[in-house]
mmCIF file of N, CA and C in Angstrom:
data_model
loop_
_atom_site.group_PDB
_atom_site.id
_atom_site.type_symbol
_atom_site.label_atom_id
_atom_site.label_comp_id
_atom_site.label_asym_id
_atom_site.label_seq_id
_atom_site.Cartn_x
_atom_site.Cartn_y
_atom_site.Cartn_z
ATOM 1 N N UNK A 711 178.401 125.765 -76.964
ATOM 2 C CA UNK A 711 178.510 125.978 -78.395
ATOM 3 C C UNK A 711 179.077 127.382 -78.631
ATOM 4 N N UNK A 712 180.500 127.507 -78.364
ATOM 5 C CA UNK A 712 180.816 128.959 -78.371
ATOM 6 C C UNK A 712 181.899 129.074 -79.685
ATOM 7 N N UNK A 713 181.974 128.166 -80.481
ATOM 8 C CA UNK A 713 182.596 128.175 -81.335
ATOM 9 C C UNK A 713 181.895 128.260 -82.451
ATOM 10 N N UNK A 714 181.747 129.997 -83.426
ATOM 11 C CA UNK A 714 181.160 130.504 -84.558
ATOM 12 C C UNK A 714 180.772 129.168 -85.538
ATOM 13 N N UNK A 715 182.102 128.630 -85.949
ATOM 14 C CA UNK A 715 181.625 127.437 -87.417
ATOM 15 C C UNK A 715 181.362 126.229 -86.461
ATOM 16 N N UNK A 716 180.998 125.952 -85.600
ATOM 17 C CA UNK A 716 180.360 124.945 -85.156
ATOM 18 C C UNK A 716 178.827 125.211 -85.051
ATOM 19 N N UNK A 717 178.788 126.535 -84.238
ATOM 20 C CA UNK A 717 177.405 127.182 -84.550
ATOM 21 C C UNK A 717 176.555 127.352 -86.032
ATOM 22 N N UNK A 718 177.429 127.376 -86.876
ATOM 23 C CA UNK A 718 177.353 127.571 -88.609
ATOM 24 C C UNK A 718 176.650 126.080 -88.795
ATOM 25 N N UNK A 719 177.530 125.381 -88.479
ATOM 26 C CA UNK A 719 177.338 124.068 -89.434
ATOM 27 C C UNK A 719 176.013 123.564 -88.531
ATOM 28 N N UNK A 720 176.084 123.718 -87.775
ATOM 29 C CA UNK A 720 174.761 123.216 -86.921
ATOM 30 C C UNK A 720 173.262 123.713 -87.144
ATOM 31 N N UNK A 721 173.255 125.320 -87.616
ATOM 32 C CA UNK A 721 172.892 125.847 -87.719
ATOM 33 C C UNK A 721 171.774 125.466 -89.414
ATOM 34 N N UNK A 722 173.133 125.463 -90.352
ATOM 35 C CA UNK A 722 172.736 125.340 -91.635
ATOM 36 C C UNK A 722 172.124 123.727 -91.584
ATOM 37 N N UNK A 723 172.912 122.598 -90.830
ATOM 38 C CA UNK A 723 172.054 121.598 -90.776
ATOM 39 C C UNK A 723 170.408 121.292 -90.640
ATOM 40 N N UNK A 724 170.250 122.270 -89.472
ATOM 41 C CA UNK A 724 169.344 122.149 -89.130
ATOM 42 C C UNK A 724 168.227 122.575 -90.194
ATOM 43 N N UNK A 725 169.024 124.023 -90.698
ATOM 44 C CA UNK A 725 167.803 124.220 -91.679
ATOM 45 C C UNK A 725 167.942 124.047 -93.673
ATOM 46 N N UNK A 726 169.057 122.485 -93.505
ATOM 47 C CA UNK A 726 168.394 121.924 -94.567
ATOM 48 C C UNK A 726 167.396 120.803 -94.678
ATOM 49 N N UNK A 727 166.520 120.478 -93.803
ATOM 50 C CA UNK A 727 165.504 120.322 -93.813
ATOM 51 C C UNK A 727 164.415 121.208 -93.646
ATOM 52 N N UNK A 728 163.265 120.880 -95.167
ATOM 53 C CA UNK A 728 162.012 121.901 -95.532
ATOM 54 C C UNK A 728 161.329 121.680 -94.101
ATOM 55 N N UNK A 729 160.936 120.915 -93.645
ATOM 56 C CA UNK A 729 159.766 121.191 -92.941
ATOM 57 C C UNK A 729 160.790 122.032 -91.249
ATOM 58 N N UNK A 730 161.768 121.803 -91.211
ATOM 59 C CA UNK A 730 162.597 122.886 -89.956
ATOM 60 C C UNK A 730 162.723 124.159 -90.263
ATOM 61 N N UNK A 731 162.618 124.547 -91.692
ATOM 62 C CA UNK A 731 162.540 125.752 -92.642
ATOM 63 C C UNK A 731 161.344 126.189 -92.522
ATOM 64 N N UNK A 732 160.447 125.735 -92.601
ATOM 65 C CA UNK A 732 158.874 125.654 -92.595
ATOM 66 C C UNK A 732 158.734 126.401 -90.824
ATOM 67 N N UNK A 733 159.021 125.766 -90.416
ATOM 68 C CA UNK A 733 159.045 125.798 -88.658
ATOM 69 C C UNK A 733 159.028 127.101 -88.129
ATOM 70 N N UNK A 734 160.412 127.556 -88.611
ATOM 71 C CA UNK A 734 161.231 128.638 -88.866
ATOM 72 C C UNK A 734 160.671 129.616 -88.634
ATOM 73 N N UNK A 735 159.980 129.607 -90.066
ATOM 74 C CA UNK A 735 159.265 130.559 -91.005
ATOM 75 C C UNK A 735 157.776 130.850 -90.275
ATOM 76 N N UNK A 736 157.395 129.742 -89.491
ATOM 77 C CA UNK A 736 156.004 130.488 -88.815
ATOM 78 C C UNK A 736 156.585 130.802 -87.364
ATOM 79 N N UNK A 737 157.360 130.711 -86.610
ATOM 80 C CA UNK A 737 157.737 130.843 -86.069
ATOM 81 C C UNK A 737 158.233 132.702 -85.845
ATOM 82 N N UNK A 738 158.984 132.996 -87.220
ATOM 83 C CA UNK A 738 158.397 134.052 -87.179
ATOM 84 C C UNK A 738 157.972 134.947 -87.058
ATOM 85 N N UNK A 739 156.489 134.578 -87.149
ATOM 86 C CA UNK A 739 155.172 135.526 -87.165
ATOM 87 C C UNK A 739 154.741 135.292 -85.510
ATOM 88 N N UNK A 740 155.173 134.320 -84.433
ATOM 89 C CA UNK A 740 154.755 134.220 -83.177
ATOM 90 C C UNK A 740 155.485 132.873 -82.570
ATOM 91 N N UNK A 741 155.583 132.585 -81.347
ATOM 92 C CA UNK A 741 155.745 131.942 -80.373
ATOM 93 C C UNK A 741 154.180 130.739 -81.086
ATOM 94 N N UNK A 742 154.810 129.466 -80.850
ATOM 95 C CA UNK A 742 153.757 128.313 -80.991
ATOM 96 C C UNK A 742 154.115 127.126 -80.074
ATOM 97 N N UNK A 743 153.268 126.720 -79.472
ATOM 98 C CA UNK A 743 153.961 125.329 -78.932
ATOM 99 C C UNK A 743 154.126 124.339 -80.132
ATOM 100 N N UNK A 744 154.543 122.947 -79.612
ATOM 101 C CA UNK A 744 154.552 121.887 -80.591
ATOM 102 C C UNK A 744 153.190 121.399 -81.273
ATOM 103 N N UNK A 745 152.270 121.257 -80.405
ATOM 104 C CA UNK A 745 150.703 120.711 -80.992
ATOM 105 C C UNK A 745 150.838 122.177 -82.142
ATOM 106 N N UNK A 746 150.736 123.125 -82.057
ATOM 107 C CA UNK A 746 150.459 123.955 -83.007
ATOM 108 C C UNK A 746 150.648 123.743 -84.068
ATOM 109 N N UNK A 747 152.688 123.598 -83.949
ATOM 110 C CA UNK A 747 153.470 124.005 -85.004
ATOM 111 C C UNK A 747 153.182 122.210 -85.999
ATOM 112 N N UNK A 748 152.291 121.690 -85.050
ATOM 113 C CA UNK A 748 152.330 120.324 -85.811
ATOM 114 C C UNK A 748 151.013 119.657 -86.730
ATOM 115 N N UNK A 749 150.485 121.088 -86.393
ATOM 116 C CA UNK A 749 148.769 120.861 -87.274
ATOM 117 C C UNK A 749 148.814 120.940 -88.709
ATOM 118 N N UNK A 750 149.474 121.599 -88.863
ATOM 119 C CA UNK A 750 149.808 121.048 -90.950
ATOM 120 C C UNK A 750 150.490 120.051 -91.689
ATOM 121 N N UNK A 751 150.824 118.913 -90.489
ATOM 122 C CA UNK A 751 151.975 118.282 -91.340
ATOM 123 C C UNK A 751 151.705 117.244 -90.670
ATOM 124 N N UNK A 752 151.321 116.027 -91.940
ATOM 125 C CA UNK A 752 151.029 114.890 -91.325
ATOM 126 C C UNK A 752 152.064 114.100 -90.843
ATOM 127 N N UNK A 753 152.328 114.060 -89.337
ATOM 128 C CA UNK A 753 153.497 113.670 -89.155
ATOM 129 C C UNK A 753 152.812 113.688 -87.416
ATOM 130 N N UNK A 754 153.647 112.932 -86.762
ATOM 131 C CA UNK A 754 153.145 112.597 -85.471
ATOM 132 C C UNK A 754 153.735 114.031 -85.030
ATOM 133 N N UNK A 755 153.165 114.079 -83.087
ATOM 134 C CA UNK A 755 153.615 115.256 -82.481
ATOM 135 C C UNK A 755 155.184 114.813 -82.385
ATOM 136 N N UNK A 756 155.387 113.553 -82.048
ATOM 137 C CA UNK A 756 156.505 113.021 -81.343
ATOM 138 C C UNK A 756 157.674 113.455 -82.585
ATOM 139 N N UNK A 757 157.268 113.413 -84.176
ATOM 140 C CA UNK A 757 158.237 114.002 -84.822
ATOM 141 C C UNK A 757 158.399 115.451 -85.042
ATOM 142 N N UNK A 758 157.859 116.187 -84.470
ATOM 143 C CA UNK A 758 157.469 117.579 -85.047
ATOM 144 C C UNK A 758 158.218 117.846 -83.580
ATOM 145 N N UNK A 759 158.085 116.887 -82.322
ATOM 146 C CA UNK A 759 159.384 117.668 -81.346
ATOM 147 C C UNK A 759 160.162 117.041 -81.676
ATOM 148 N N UNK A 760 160.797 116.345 -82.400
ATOM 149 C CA UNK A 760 162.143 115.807 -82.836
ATOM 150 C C UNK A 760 162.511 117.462 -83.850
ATOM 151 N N UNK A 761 162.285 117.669 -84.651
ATOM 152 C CA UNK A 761 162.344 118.994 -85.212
ATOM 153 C C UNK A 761 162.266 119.782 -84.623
ATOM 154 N N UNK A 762 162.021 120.165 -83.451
ATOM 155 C CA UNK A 762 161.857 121.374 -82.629
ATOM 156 C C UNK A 762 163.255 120.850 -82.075
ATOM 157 N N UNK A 763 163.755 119.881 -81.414
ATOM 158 C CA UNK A 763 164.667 119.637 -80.446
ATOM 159 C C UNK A 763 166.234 120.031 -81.342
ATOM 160 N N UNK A 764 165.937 119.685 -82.850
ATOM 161 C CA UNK A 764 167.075 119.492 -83.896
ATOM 162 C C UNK A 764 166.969 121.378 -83.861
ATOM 163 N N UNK A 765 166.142 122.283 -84.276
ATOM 164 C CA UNK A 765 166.340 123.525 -84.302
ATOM 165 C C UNK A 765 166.866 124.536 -82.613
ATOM 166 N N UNK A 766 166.380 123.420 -81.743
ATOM 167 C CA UNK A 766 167.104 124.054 -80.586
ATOM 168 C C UNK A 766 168.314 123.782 -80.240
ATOM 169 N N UNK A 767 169.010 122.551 -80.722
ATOM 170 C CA UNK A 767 170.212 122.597 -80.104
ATOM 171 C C UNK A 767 171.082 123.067 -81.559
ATOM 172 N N UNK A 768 170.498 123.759 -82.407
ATOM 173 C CA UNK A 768 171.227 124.836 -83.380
ATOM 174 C C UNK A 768 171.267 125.768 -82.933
ATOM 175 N N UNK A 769 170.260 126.291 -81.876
ATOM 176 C CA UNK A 769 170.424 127.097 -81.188
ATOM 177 C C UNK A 769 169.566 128.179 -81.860
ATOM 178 N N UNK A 770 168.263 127.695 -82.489
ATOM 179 C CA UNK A 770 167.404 128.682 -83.146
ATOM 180 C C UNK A 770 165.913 128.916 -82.752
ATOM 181 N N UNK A 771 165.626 128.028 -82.131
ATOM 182 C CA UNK A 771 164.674 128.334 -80.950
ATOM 183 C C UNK A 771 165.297 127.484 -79.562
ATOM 184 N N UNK A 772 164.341 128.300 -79.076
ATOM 185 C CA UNK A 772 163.717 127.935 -77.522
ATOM 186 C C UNK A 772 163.059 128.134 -76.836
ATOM 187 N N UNK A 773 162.959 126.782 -75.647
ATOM 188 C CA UNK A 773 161.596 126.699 -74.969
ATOM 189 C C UNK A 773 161.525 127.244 -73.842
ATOM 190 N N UNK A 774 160.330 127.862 -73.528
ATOM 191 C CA UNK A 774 160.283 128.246 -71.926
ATOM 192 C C UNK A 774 159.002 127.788 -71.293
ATOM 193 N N UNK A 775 158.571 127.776 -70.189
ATOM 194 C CA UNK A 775 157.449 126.992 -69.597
ATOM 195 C C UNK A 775 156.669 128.254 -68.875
ATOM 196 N N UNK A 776 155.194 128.126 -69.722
ATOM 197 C CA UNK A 776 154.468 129.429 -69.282
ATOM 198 C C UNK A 776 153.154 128.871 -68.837
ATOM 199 N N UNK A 777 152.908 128.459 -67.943
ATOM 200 C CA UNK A 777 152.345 127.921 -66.992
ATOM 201 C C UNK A 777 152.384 125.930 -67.549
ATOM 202 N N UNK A 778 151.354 125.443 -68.342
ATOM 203 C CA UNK A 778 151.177 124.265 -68.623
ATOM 204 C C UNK A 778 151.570 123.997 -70.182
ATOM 205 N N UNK A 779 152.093 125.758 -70.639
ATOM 206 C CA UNK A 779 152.344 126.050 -72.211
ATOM 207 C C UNK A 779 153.754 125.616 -72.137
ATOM 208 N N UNK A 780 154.254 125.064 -73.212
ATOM 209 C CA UNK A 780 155.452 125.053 -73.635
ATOM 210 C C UNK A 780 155.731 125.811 -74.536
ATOM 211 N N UNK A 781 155.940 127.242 -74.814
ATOM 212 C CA UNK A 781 156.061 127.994 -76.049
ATOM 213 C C UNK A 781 157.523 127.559 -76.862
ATOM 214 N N UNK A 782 157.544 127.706 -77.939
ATOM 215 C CA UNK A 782 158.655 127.684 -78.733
ATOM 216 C C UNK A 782 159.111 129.424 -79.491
ATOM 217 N N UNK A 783 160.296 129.447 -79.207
ATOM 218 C CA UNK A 783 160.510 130.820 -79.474
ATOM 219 C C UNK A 783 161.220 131.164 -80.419
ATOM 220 N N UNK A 784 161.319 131.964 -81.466
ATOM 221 C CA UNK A 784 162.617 131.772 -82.431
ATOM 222 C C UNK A 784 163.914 132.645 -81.857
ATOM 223 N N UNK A 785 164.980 132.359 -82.111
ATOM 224 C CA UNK A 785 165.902 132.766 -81.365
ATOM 225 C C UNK A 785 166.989 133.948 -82.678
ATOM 226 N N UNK A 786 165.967 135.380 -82.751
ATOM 227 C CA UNK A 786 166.564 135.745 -83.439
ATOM 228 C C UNK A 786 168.148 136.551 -84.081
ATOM 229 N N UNK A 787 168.744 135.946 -82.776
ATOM 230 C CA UNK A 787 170.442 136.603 -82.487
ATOM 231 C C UNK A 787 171.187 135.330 -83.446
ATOM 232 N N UNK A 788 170.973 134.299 -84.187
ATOM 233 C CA UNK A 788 171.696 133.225 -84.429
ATOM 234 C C UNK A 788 171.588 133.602 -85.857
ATOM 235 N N UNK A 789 170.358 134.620 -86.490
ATOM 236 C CA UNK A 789 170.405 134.618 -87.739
ATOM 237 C C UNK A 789 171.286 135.792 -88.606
ATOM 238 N N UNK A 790 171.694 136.362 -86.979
ATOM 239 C CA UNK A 790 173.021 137.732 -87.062
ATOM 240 C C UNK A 790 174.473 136.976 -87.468
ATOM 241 N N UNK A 791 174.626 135.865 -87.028
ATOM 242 C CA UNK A 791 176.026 134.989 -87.397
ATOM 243 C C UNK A 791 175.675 134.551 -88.864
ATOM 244 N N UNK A 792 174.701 133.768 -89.093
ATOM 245 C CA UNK A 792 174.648 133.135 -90.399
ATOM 246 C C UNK A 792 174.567 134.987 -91.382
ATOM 247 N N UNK A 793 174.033 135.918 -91.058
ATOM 248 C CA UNK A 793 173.927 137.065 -91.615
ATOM 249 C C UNK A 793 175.188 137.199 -92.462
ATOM 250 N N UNK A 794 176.298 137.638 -91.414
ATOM 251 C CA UNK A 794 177.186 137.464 -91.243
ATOM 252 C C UNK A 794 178.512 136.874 -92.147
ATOM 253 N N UNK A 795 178.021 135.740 -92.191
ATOM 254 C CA UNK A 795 178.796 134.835 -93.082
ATOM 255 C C UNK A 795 178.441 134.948 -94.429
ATOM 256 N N UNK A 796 176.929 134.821 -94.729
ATOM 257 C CA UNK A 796 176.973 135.355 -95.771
ATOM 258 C C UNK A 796 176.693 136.557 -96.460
ATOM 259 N N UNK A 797 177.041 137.627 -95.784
ATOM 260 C CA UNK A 797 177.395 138.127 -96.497
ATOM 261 C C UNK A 797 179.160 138.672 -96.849
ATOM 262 N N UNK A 798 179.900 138.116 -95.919
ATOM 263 C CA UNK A 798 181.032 137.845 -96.353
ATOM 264 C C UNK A 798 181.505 137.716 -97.469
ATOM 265 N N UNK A 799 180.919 136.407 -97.450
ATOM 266 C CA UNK A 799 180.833 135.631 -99.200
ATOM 267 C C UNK A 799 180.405 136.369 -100.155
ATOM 268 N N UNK A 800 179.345 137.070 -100.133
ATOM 269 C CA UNK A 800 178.687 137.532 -101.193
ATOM 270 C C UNK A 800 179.193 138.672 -101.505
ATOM 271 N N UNK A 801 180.233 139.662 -100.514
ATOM 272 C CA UNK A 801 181.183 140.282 -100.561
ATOM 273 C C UNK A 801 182.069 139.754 -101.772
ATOM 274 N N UNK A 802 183.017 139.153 -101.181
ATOM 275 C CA UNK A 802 183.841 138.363 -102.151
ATOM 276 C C UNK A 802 183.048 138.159 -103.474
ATOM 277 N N UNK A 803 182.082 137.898 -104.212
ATOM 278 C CA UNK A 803 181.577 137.214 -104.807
ATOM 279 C C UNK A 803 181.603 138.168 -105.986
ATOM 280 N N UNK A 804 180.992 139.662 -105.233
ATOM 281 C CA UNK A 804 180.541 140.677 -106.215
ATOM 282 C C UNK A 804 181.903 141.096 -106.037
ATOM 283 N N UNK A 805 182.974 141.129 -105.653
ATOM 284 C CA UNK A 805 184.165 141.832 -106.402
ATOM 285 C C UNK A 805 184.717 140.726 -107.385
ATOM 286 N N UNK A 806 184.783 139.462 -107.029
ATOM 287 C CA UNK A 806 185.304 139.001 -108.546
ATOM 288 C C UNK A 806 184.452 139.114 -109.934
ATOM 289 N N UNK A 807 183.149 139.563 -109.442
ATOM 290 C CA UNK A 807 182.473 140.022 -111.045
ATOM 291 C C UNK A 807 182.387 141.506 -110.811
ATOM 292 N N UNK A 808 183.136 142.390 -110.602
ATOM 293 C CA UNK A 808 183.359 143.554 -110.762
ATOM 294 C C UNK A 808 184.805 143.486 -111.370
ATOM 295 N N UNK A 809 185.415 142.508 -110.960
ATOM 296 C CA UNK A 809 187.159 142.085 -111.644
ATOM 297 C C UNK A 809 186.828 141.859 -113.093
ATOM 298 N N UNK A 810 186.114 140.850 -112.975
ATOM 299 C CA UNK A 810 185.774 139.961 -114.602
ATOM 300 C C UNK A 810 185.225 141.127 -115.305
ATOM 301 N N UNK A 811 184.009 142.100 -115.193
ATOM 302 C CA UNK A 811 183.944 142.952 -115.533
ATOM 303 C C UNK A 811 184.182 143.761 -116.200
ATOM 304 N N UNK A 812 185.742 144.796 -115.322
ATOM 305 C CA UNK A 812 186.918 145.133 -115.705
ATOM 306 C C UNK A 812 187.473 144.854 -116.777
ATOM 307 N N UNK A 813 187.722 143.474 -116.703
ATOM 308 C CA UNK A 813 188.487 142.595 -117.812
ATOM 309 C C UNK A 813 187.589 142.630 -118.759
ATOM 310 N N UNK A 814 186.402 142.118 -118.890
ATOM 311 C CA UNK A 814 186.191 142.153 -120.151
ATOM 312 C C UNK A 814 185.586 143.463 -120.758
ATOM 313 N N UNK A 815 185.251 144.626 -119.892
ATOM 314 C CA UNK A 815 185.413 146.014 -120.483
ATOM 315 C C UNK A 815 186.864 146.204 -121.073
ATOM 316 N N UNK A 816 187.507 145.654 -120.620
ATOM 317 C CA UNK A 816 189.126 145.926 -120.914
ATOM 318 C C UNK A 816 189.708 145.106 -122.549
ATOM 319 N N UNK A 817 188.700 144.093 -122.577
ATOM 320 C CA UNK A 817 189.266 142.801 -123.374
ATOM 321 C C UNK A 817 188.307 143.719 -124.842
ATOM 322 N N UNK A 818 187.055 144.449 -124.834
ATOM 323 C CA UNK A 818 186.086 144.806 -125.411
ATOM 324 C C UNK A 818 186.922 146.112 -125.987
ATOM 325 N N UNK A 819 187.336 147.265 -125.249
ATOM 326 C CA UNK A 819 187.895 148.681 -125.563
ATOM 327 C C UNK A 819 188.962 148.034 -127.132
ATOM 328 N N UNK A 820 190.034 147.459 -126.438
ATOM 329 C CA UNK A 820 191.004 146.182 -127.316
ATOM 330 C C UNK A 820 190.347 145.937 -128.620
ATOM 331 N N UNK A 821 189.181 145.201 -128.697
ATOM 332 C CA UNK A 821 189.115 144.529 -129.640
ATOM 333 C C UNK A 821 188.285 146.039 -130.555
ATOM 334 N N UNK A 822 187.916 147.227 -130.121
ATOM 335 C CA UNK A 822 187.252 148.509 -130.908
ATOM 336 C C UNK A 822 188.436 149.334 -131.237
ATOM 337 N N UNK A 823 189.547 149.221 -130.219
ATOM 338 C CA UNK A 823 190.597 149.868 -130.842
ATOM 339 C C UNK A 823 191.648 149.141 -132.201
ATOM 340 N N UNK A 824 191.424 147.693 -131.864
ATOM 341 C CA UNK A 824 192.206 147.020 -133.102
ATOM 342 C C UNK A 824 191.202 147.325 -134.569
ATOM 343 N N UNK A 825 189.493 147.248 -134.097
ATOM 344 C CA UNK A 825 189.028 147.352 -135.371
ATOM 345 C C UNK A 825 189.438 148.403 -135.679
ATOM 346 N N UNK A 826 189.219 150.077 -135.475
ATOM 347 C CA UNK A 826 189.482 151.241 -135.560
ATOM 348 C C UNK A 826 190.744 151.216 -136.937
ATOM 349 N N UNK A 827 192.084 150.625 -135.794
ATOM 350 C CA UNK A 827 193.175 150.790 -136.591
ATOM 351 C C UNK A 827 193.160 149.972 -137.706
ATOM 352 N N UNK A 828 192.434 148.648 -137.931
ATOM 353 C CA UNK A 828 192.137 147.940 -139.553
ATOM 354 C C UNK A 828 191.527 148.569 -140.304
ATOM 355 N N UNK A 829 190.668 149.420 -139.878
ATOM 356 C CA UNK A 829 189.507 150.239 -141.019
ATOM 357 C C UNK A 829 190.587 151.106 -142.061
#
């Protein structure tokens, strides 16, 4: 997976689902295996590693084997790309309302200088 927007889209897939968001998010605060991460959510273990397996091959956790533990780890170098991207965007975003801005400081001066000269 060495290609950035493949990593992206995989990435954001994964976490438009709440409860992989959820995951995420305690994840976190520590390393959990699956029985853990699966005690709040009524949902079998067998789906809660289907969600673990969907956030690892996004490449946002992973597992390592610590003696009979399976920890789950969050993998926090993947949230430097999505970082990344958006703030790209959000780059872009705030200069076209610093443009519009402009303009309508510009469109505003206009309409105080036309009153001015009617008075």
């Amino acid at each position: 997976m060495n290609d950035p927007t493949e990593q992206l889209n995989r990435t954001f897939a994964a976490l438009a689902d709440p409860t992989r968001r959820d995951i995420v998010a305690r994840l976190a605060g520590g390393d959990a295996n699956v029985s853990e991460l699966a005690e709040p959510y009524e949902m079998s273990l067998q789906a809660v590693s289907k969600h673990v397996k969907v956030l690892e091959e996004a490449g946002l956790v992973t597992r390592s084997k610590d003696a009979q533990r399976r920890p789950v780890h969050l993998d926090a170098e993947v949230f430097g790309l999505m970082t990344k991207w958006i703030e790209r965007y959000r780059q872009e975003a705030e200069q076209r309302y610093r443009r519009l801005d402009a303009l309508l400081a510009t469109i505003a001066d206009d309409k105080t200088t036309e009153t001015k000269e009617v008075s």
